[in-house]
XYZ file of C-alpha atoms in Angstrom:
114
model
C -36.482 -2.122 149.514
C -35.698 -1.035 146.060
C -37.929 1.937 146.592
C -36.438 2.931 150.108
C -32.693 2.429 148.208
C -33.894 4.399 145.146
C -35.056 7.207 147.462
C -31.733 7.129 149.019
C -29.805 6.884 145.779
C -32.211 9.262 143.577
C -33.856 6.291 141.563
C -31.027 4.667 139.856
C -32.008 0.922 141.380
C -33.098 -0.866 138.094
C -30.205 -2.949 137.117
C -29.686 -3.998 140.771
C -30.948 -7.245 140.615
C -29.519 -8.620 144.259
C -31.085 -5.884 145.770
C -33.359 -6.540 148.490
C -34.228 -7.840 151.847
C -32.088 -10.481 153.467
C -35.023 -12.941 153.176
C -35.694 -12.371 149.575
C -32.036 -12.492 148.423
C -31.865 -16.015 150.426
C -35.049 -17.389 148.042
C -33.261 -15.682 145.082
C -30.588 -17.717 145.977
C -32.111 -20.716 146.909
C -34.180 -21.178 144.007
C -31.166 -20.703 141.537
C -29.016 -23.253 143.387
C -32.025 -25.377 144.516
C -30.656 -28.948 143.487
C -27.271 -28.286 145.726
C -29.536 -28.161 148.940
C -31.838 -30.839 148.208
C -34.548 -28.952 146.844
C -36.829 -28.451 143.925
C -37.019 -24.541 142.015
C -40.545 -24.497 143.051
C -40.147 -25.048 146.902
C -42.987 -23.385 149.242
C -42.061 -21.624 152.357
C -44.223 -21.898 154.884
C -45.014 -18.806 157.149
C -45.633 -19.295 161.262
C -48.814 -19.914 160.826
C -48.637 -22.506 157.686
C -46.043 -24.368 160.009
C -48.434 -24.438 162.951
C -51.270 -25.864 161.061
C -49.337 -28.711 159.784
C -47.990 -29.522 163.109
C -51.405 -29.522 164.449
C -52.632 -31.852 161.501
C -49.607 -34.141 162.319
C -50.653 -34.306 166.239
C -54.355 -35.568 164.826
C -53.288 -37.904 162.368
C -50.593 -39.593 164.850
C -53.313 -39.608 167.582
C -51.954 -37.722 170.067
C -53.549 -35.509 172.539
C -53.252 -31.842 171.155
C -53.815 -30.563 174.920
C -50.544 -32.829 175.906
C -48.829 -31.773 172.857
C -48.746 -27.811 172.013
C -48.178 -27.429 168.499
C -46.376 -23.955 168.855
C -44.051 -25.404 171.742
C -43.017 -28.342 169.552
C -42.770 -25.540 166.732
C -40.445 -23.592 169.108
C -38.404 -26.650 169.818
C -38.354 -27.733 166.056
C -37.523 -24.063 165.713
C -34.270 -24.435 168.192
C -32.970 -27.312 167.052
C -33.037 -25.754 163.415
C -31.353 -22.477 164.625
C -28.332 -24.755 166.006
C -28.320 -26.174 162.710
C -29.378 -29.775 163.870
C -31.142 -31.799 160.987
C -33.377 -34.343 162.453
C -31.036 -37.340 162.498
C -28.265 -34.877 164.097
C -30.692 -34.312 167.331
C -29.309 -36.038 170.405
C -31.533 -39.219 171.505
C -31.933 -37.712 174.718
C -33.076 -33.991 173.645
C -35.507 -36.125 171.351
C -37.329 -37.147 173.772
C -37.101 -34.752 176.814
C -40.082 -32.845 175.406
C -42.183 -36.181 175.551
C -41.205 -36.584 178.922
C -41.673 -33.361 179.964
C -45.189 -33.157 178.831
C -46.140 -36.342 180.502
C -49.598 -36.851 182.065
C -48.787 -35.206 185.471
C -46.586 -32.484 184.317
C -47.192 -28.923 184.153
C -47.197 -27.370 180.639
C -44.121 -25.750 179.567
C -43.569 -21.990 179.528
C -41.096 -20.247 177.580
C -38.181 -20.341 180.054
C -38.627 -24.276 180.922
């Protein structure tokens, strides 16, 4: 980002510590004020592949059938709750169990739309 802005403004970006992508600036703010949101300064951000691997591990440790509980679909469901600002304790009970009911032994796999 600094290189791109530097090319636009003639290279004068050295004194701009808050210049960066939206995500890079967000991480700087979180690291600087991590205690305000209950994080340690050295927190780790998981990328999508890490998230899927972790969900697969949870499914395995919980003894769930991986074909019945697709990790990517669970990740998508969790992401939709996160995008709505829902913490685990704020997800309505019916919604928490809707995925489980939809993934019952006789149901078809969920698709993106349904």
